[in-house]
Amino acid sequence: MYDSAFVQCFAISGNNIYAGTYDGDALLSTDNGTNWVKINNGLSGTPVFSIVTNGTNLFAGTFGSGVFISTNDGIKWTQVNNGLTNSYVNVLAVNGTNIYAGTGNYFDSTGGVFLSTNNGTSWTQLNNGLHGFRCLSFAFSENNIFAGTNCGVFFSTNDGKYWTSVNSGISYPIISALAISGTNIFAGVYGSGVFLSTDNGTTWTPVNNGLESYYIYDFIFYKTDILAATEYGIHLSTNNGTNWIPINDGLHYFDARSFVIYGSNIFAAIYRNGVWRRPLSELVGITKEINNLPQDYTLSQNFPNPFN
């Protein structure tokens, strides 16, 4: 547990767990989260909103200073912003050899999606068809890319060269999280809970039982279950979002911003309260309890007694 930092994101590489913080730090743990050290050499001190790995390279997306690369496990960082005309990076994502940066803040219209095909050496803006200039999330399904922005969900079949709006059924435009499992696409809609699409984003349906009007910050899959990081802690669904229950036992504060699975544990970043760890084995009993809940109710003939 690292109990003082405002952790925003995680990444895994081998035996290393990396975390980025709002305070501008990159953190490293090599002992399953028991201890963390700062690895800031070369970073600018601006908030680290995203950390991703691509082979042996480690990338940090910062909110105000663009993208940094480390080729030695975070010992030294180098800024790689050639062509990145917006330095406010909300999210980084890797798909094959492509690295995508979702950029933008509240105060300008120069953000959107940027692509690097050469490990950050250069970046190209890909906003053709993209409305809104604040990209907050990505999800990939083979060659299909989904981007969540402040104007809804957008879909591309050609590495982001052109985008199509796919928002039918979504009630609010800010898409703070995206995740894909098979044919299911989950969208965290800021302040409106979770929406599900089973037709490649053509239509969306709210799956908010237990998460109505929540702020959703992140998703993660564990086996056939999905977990959501929300302002009211971590919630679990075992039925593709039809029902959600909180799994916050042990947490002192519930505002969860991000999480990652490493080994036999799940790690959660709690707003201004560092990193918390829980064994995945504890989720097995919770899953059984959810599966035993009644799915519907009927009232039968009241002789000899009404029964469920």
Short mmCIF file of C-alpha atoms in Angstrom, two decimals:
data_model
loop_
_atom_site.label_atom_id
_atom_site.label_comp_id
_atom_site.label_asym_id
_atom_site.label_seq_id
_atom_site.Cartn_x
_atom_site.Cartn_y
_atom_site.Cartn_z
CA MET A 1 0.00 0.00 0.00
CA TYR A 2 1.31 3.45 -0.94
CA ASP A 3 -0.96 5.57 1.22
CA SER A 4 -0.30 9.21 0.42
CA ALA A 5 -0.04 9.65 -3.36
CA PHE A 6 -2.87 10.59 -5.71
CA VAL A 7 -2.38 7.63 -8.06
CA GLN A 8 -4.05 7.90 -11.48
CA CYS A 9 -2.86 4.89 -13.52
CA PHE A 10 -0.97 1.59 -13.57
CA ALA A 11 1.14 -0.51 -15.93
CA ILE A 12 2.77 -3.94 -15.63
CA SER A 13 6.08 -5.04 -17.13
CA GLY A 14 7.58 -8.33 -16.01
CA ASN A 15 7.92 -8.19 -12.22
CA ASN A 16 7.50 -4.42 -12.16
CA ILE A 17 4.33 -2.51 -11.25
CA TYR A 18 4.34 1.12 -12.39
CA ALA A 19 2.03 3.88 -11.21
CA GLY A 20 1.56 7.48 -12.30
CA THR A 21 0.32 10.19 -9.97
CA TYR A 22 -1.47 13.52 -10.17
CA ASP A 23 1.48 14.96 -8.24
CA GLY A 24 3.71 14.37 -11.27
CA ASP A 25 5.50 11.27 -10.03
CA ALA A 26 6.13 7.91 -11.61
CA LEU A 27 6.33 5.11 -9.04
CA LEU A 28 7.82 1.62 -9.21
CA SER A 29 7.22 -1.46 -7.08
CA THR A 30 9.22 -4.65 -7.53
CA ASP A 31 7.77 -6.49 -4.51
CA ASN A 32 4.08 -6.84 -5.31
CA GLY A 33 3.18 -3.35 -4.12
CA THR A 34 4.67 -3.61 -0.62
CA ASN A 35 7.13 -0.81 -1.32
CA TRP A 36 7.18 1.96 -3.94
CA VAL A 37 9.99 4.25 -5.12
CA LYS A 38 9.85 7.39 -7.23
CA ILE A 39 11.39 7.17 -10.71
CA ASN A 40 11.18 10.79 -11.88
CA ASN A 41 14.51 11.46 -13.58
CA GLY A 42 13.64 13.45 -16.72
CA LEU A 43 9.95 13.92 -15.98
CA SER A 44 8.51 17.42 -15.87
CA GLY A 45 6.50 17.28 -12.64
CA THR A 46 3.14 17.62 -14.40
CA PRO A 47 0.41 15.05 -13.59
CA VAL A 48 1.00 11.56 -15.02
CA PHE A 49 -2.40 10.43 -16.29
CA SER A 50 -1.35 7.30 -18.20
CA ILE A 51 1.48 4.75 -18.27
CA VAL A 52 1.77 2.01 -20.93
CA THR A 53 4.39 -0.46 -22.08
CA ASN A 54 5.35 -1.34 -25.65
CA GLY A 55 7.93 -4.10 -25.71
CA THR A 56 10.83 -2.93 -23.57
CA ASN A 57 9.74 0.70 -23.77
CA LEU A 58 7.75 2.49 -21.09
CA PHE A 59 5.62 5.55 -21.94
CA ALA A 60 4.14 8.17 -19.63
CA GLY A 61 1.40 10.53 -20.74
CA THR A 62 1.37 13.78 -18.77
CA PHE A 63 -1.25 16.49 -18.45
CA GLY A 64 0.68 19.51 -19.64
CA SER A 65 4.04 18.18 -20.87
CA GLY A 66 3.06 15.57 -23.44
CA VAL A 67 4.63 12.11 -23.67
CA PHE A 68 7.83 10.71 -22.16
CA ILE A 69 9.65 7.47 -22.97
CA SER A 70 11.94 5.32 -20.85
CA THR A 71 14.00 2.48 -22.27
CA ASN A 72 15.45 1.39 -18.92
CA ASP A 73 12.50 0.64 -16.64
CA GLY A 74 11.94 4.26 -15.68
CA ILE A 75 15.48 5.04 -14.56
CA LYS A 76 15.62 7.86 -17.14
CA TRP A 77 12.81 9.58 -19.08
CA THR A 78 13.01 11.51 -22.35
CA GLN A 79 10.29 13.77 -23.78
CA VAL A 80 8.98 12.64 -27.20
CA ASN A 81 6.54 15.30 -28.47
CA ASN A 82 7.49 15.81 -32.13
CA GLY A 83 4.16 16.47 -33.89
CA LEU A 84 2.16 16.27 -30.65
CA THR A 85 0.57 19.71 -30.80
CA ASN A 86 -1.47 19.26 -27.64
CA SER A 87 0.50 18.51 -24.48
CA TYR A 88 -2.49 17.56 -22.31
CA VAL A 89 -2.45 13.76 -22.54
CA ASN A 90 -5.41 12.08 -20.86
CA VAL A 91 -4.75 8.52 -22.00
CA LEU A 92 -2.19 6.41 -23.86
CA ALA A 93 -3.00 3.07 -25.50
CA VAL A 94 -1.02 0.51 -27.49
CA ASN A 95 -2.44 -1.61 -30.31
CA GLY A 96 0.21 -3.68 -32.06
CA THR A 97 2.97 -1.30 -33.10
CA ASN A 98 0.69 1.73 -32.88
CA ILE A 99 0.68 4.06 -29.87
CA TYR A 100 -2.36 6.31 -29.48
CA ALA A 101 -2.52 9.44 -27.35
CA GLY A 102 -5.88 10.90 -26.34
CA THR A 103 -5.36 14.59 -25.63
CA GLY A 104 -7.18 17.79 -24.79
CA ASN A 105 -8.31 19.90 -21.87
CA TYR A 106 -11.31 22.10 -21.12
CA PHE A 107 -9.87 25.29 -22.51
CA ASP A 108 -8.79 24.74 -26.13
CA SER A 109 -9.79 22.97 -29.34
CA THR A 110 -6.42 21.59 -30.44
CA GLY A 111 -6.66 18.16 -28.85
CA GLY A 112 -8.07 14.83 -30.01
CA VAL A 113 -6.28 11.67 -31.11
CA PHE A 114 -2.60 11.38 -32.06
CA LEU A 115 -0.82 8.31 -33.44
CA SER A 116 2.82 7.25 -33.33
CA THR A 117 4.08 4.27 -35.32
CA ASN A 118 7.73 4.71 -34.32
CA ASN A 119 7.76 4.52 -30.51
CA GLY A 120 6.95 8.18 -30.01
CA THR A 121 9.64 9.59 -32.29
CA SER A 122 6.90 11.44 -34.18
CA TRP A 123 3.13 11.90 -33.85
CA THR A 124 0.32 12.51 -36.35
CA GLN A 125 -3.07 13.98 -35.45
CA LEU A 126 -6.08 11.83 -36.46
CA ASN A 127 -9.22 13.92 -36.00
CA ASN A 128 -11.00 13.30 -39.31
CA GLY A 129 -14.65 12.77 -38.35
CA LEU A 130 -13.92 13.22 -34.64
CA HIS A 131 -16.17 15.75 -32.92
CA GLY A 132 -14.97 17.23 -29.67
CA PHE A 133 -11.34 17.72 -28.89
CA ARG A 134 -10.95 15.95 -25.56
CA CYS A 135 -10.24 12.25 -25.91
CA LEU A 136 -10.41 10.34 -22.62
CA SER A 137 -10.44 6.61 -23.40
CA PHE A 138 -9.68 3.91 -25.99
CA ALA A 139 -10.65 0.30 -26.61
CA PHE A 140 -9.54 -2.11 -29.34
CA SER A 141 -11.11 -5.14 -30.98
CA GLU A 142 -8.77 -6.54 -33.62
CA ASN A 143 -8.59 -3.76 -36.24
CA ASN A 144 -11.48 -1.78 -34.77
CA ILE A 145 -10.77 1.21 -32.53
CA PHE A 146 -13.20 2.96 -30.21
CA ALA A 147 -12.42 6.38 -28.76
CA GLY A 148 -14.32 8.00 -25.90
CA THR A 149 -14.45 11.79 -26.04
CA ASN A 150 -16.32 14.73 -24.56
CA CYS A 151 -18.75 14.33 -27.48
CA GLY A 152 -19.46 10.60 -27.22
CA VAL A 153 -18.06 7.39 -28.68
CA PHE A 154 -16.30 7.26 -32.05
CA PHE A 155 -15.39 4.22 -34.13
CA SER A 156 -12.62 3.62 -36.68
CA THR A 157 -11.78 0.62 -38.86
CA ASN A 158 -8.60 2.08 -40.37
CA ASP A 159 -6.24 2.79 -37.47
CA GLY A 160 -7.95 6.09 -36.70
CA LYS A 161 -7.61 7.71 -40.12
CA TYR A 162 -11.37 8.34 -40.12
CA TRP A 163 -13.89 8.26 -37.26
CA THR A 164 -17.65 7.68 -37.16
CA SER A 165 -19.90 8.72 -34.29
CA VAL A 166 -21.65 5.73 -32.62
CA ASN A 167 -23.75 7.17 -29.81
CA SER A 168 -27.31 5.94 -30.28
CA GLY A 169 -28.82 5.37 -26.83
CA ILE A 170 -26.10 7.10 -24.78
CA SER A 171 -27.60 9.73 -22.51
CA TYR A 172 -24.59 11.96 -21.83
CA PRO A 173 -21.64 12.73 -24.12
CA ILE A 174 -18.56 12.42 -21.89
CA ILE A 175 -17.13 8.89 -22.20
CA SER A 176 -14.62 8.42 -19.39
CA ALA A 177 -13.90 4.68 -19.83
CA LEU A 178 -14.17 1.98 -22.53
CA ALA A 179 -13.58 -1.78 -22.44
CA ILE A 180 -14.24 -4.71 -24.78
CA SER A 181 -14.87 -8.38 -23.99
CA GLY A 182 -15.80 -10.49 -26.98
CA THR A 183 -18.79 -8.84 -28.65
CA ASN A 184 -19.58 -6.73 -25.58
CA ILE A 185 -18.42 -3.11 -25.48
CA PHE A 186 -18.76 -1.25 -22.19
CA ALA A 187 -18.75 2.53 -21.94
CA GLY A 188 -18.40 4.47 -18.70
CA VAL A 189 -20.49 7.59 -19.19
CA TYR A 190 -19.44 10.40 -16.89
CA GLY A 191 -22.14 10.81 -14.25
CA SER A 192 -24.49 8.34 -15.98
CA GLY A 193 -23.12 4.91 -15.13
CA VAL A 194 -22.40 2.12 -17.63
CA PHE A 195 -23.76 1.49 -21.14
CA LEU A 196 -23.41 -1.72 -23.16
CA SER A 197 -23.26 -2.31 -26.91
CA THR A 198 -23.41 -5.76 -28.49
CA ASP A 199 -23.51 -4.53 -32.10
CA ASN A 200 -20.14 -2.82 -32.50
CA GLY A 201 -21.36 0.45 -31.07
CA THR A 202 -24.38 0.88 -33.33
CA THR A 203 -26.72 1.00 -30.32
CA TRP A 204 -26.18 1.30 -26.57
CA THR A 205 -28.25 0.20 -23.59
CA PRO A 206 -27.81 1.34 -19.97
CA VAL A 207 -26.67 -1.45 -17.63
CA ASN A 208 -26.78 0.53 -14.43
CA ASN A 209 -28.53 -1.56 -11.80
CA GLY A 210 -26.41 -0.59 -8.80
CA LEU A 211 -24.51 2.16 -10.63
CA GLU A 212 -27.17 4.76 -11.51
CA SER A 213 -25.69 8.22 -12.10
CA TYR A 214 -22.21 7.09 -10.99
CA TYR A 215 -18.96 8.47 -12.34
CA ILE A 216 -17.04 5.61 -13.99
CA TYR A 217 -13.27 5.99 -14.27
CA ASP A 218 -11.98 2.58 -15.37
CA PHE A 219 -12.90 -1.01 -16.25
CA ILE A 220 -11.05 -4.28 -15.86
CA PHE A 221 -11.96 -7.89 -16.66
CA TYR A 222 -11.34 -10.87 -14.39
CA LYS A 223 -12.24 -14.22 -15.97
CA THR A 224 -15.87 -13.72 -17.09
CA ASP A 225 -16.54 -10.83 -14.70
CA ILE A 226 -16.16 -7.09 -15.16
CA LEU A 227 -15.16 -4.59 -12.50
CA ALA A 228 -15.73 -0.83 -12.57
CA ALA A 229 -13.78 1.84 -10.70
CA THR A 230 -16.30 4.45 -9.55
CA GLU A 231 -16.62 7.43 -7.23
CA TYR A 232 -18.23 5.03 -4.75
CA GLY A 233 -15.55 2.37 -4.89
CA ILE A 234 -15.11 -0.79 -6.91
CA HIS A 235 -18.18 -2.57 -8.26
CA LEU A 236 -18.42 -6.07 -9.72
CA SER A 237 -20.76 -7.56 -12.31
CA THR A 238 -20.94 -11.25 -13.19
CA ASN A 239 -23.70 -10.91 -15.78
CA ASN A 240 -22.36 -8.43 -18.34
CA GLY A 241 -23.43 -5.38 -16.36
CA THR A 242 -27.05 -6.37 -15.68
CA ASN A 243 -26.35 -6.08 -11.94
CA TRP A 244 -23.48 -4.49 -10.01
CA ILE A 245 -22.49 -4.83 -6.35
CA PRO A 246 -19.80 -2.96 -4.37
CA ILE A 247 -16.74 -4.92 -3.26
CA ASN A 248 -15.20 -2.35 -0.95
CA ASP A 249 -14.39 -4.43 2.14
CA GLY A 250 -11.08 -3.24 3.55
CA LEU A 251 -11.08 0.13 1.80
CA HIS A 252 -11.13 3.20 4.03
CA TYR A 253 -12.07 5.48 1.14
CA PHE A 254 -14.14 4.53 -1.85
CA ASP A 255 -13.32 6.94 -4.70
CA ALA A 256 -11.50 4.52 -7.06
CA ARG A 257 -9.74 5.93 -10.13
CA SER A 258 -7.90 2.99 -11.69
CA PHE A 259 -6.88 -0.60 -11.13
CA VAL A 260 -4.72 -3.41 -12.46
CA ILE A 261 -4.44 -7.17 -11.98
CA TYR A 262 -0.97 -8.52 -11.22
CA GLY A 263 -0.29 -12.10 -10.18
CA SER A 264 -2.88 -13.20 -7.64
CA ASN A 265 -3.91 -9.67 -6.61
CA ILE A 266 -5.92 -6.71 -7.82
CA PHE A 267 -4.49 -3.24 -7.13
CA ALA A 268 -6.73 -0.17 -6.89
CA ALA A 269 -5.85 3.52 -6.95
CA ILE A 270 -8.03 5.40 -4.46
CA TYR A 271 -8.43 9.17 -4.76
CA ARG A 272 -5.72 10.82 -2.64
CA ASN A 273 -5.29 7.62 -0.64
CA GLY A 274 -2.70 5.70 -2.62
CA VAL A 275 -2.74 2.08 -3.72
CA TRP A 276 -4.75 -0.74 -2.15
CA ARG A 277 -4.35 -4.47 -2.77
CA ARG A 278 -6.79 -7.39 -2.53
CA PRO A 279 -6.35 -11.10 -3.35
CA LEU A 280 -8.30 -12.20 -6.41
CA SER A 281 -9.26 -15.37 -4.56
CA GLU A 282 -11.63 -13.28 -2.44
CA LEU A 283 -13.69 -12.44 -5.52
CA VAL A 284 -14.62 -16.11 -6.02
CA GLY A 285 -16.94 -16.17 -3.01
CA ILE A 286 -18.48 -12.86 -4.05
CA THR A 287 -19.14 -14.23 -7.52
CA LYS A 288 -20.97 -17.23 -6.06
CA GLU A 289 -23.11 -14.96 -3.89
CA ILE A 290 -24.12 -12.83 -6.88
CA ASN A 291 -24.98 -15.87 -8.97
CA ASN A 292 -27.26 -17.11 -6.19
CA LEU A 293 -29.29 -13.90 -6.09
CA PRO A 294 -32.86 -14.16 -7.47
CA GLN A 295 -33.03 -12.89 -11.04
CA ASP A 296 -36.81 -12.24 -10.98
CA TYR A 297 -39.78 -12.53 -8.68
CA THR A 298 -43.21 -14.11 -9.15
CA LEU A 299 -46.19 -14.46 -6.82
CA SER A 300 -47.95 -17.78 -7.22
CA GLN A 301 -51.32 -19.04 -5.98
CA ASN A 302 -51.60 -18.18 -2.28
CA PHE A 303 -52.54 -21.67 -1.13
CA PRO A 304 -51.25 -22.89 1.13
CA ASN A 305 -48.83 -19.91 1.38
CA PRO A 306 -47.59 -17.19 -0.95
CA PHE A 307 -44.10 -18.03 -2.05
CA ASN A 308 -41.29 -16.52 -4.12
#
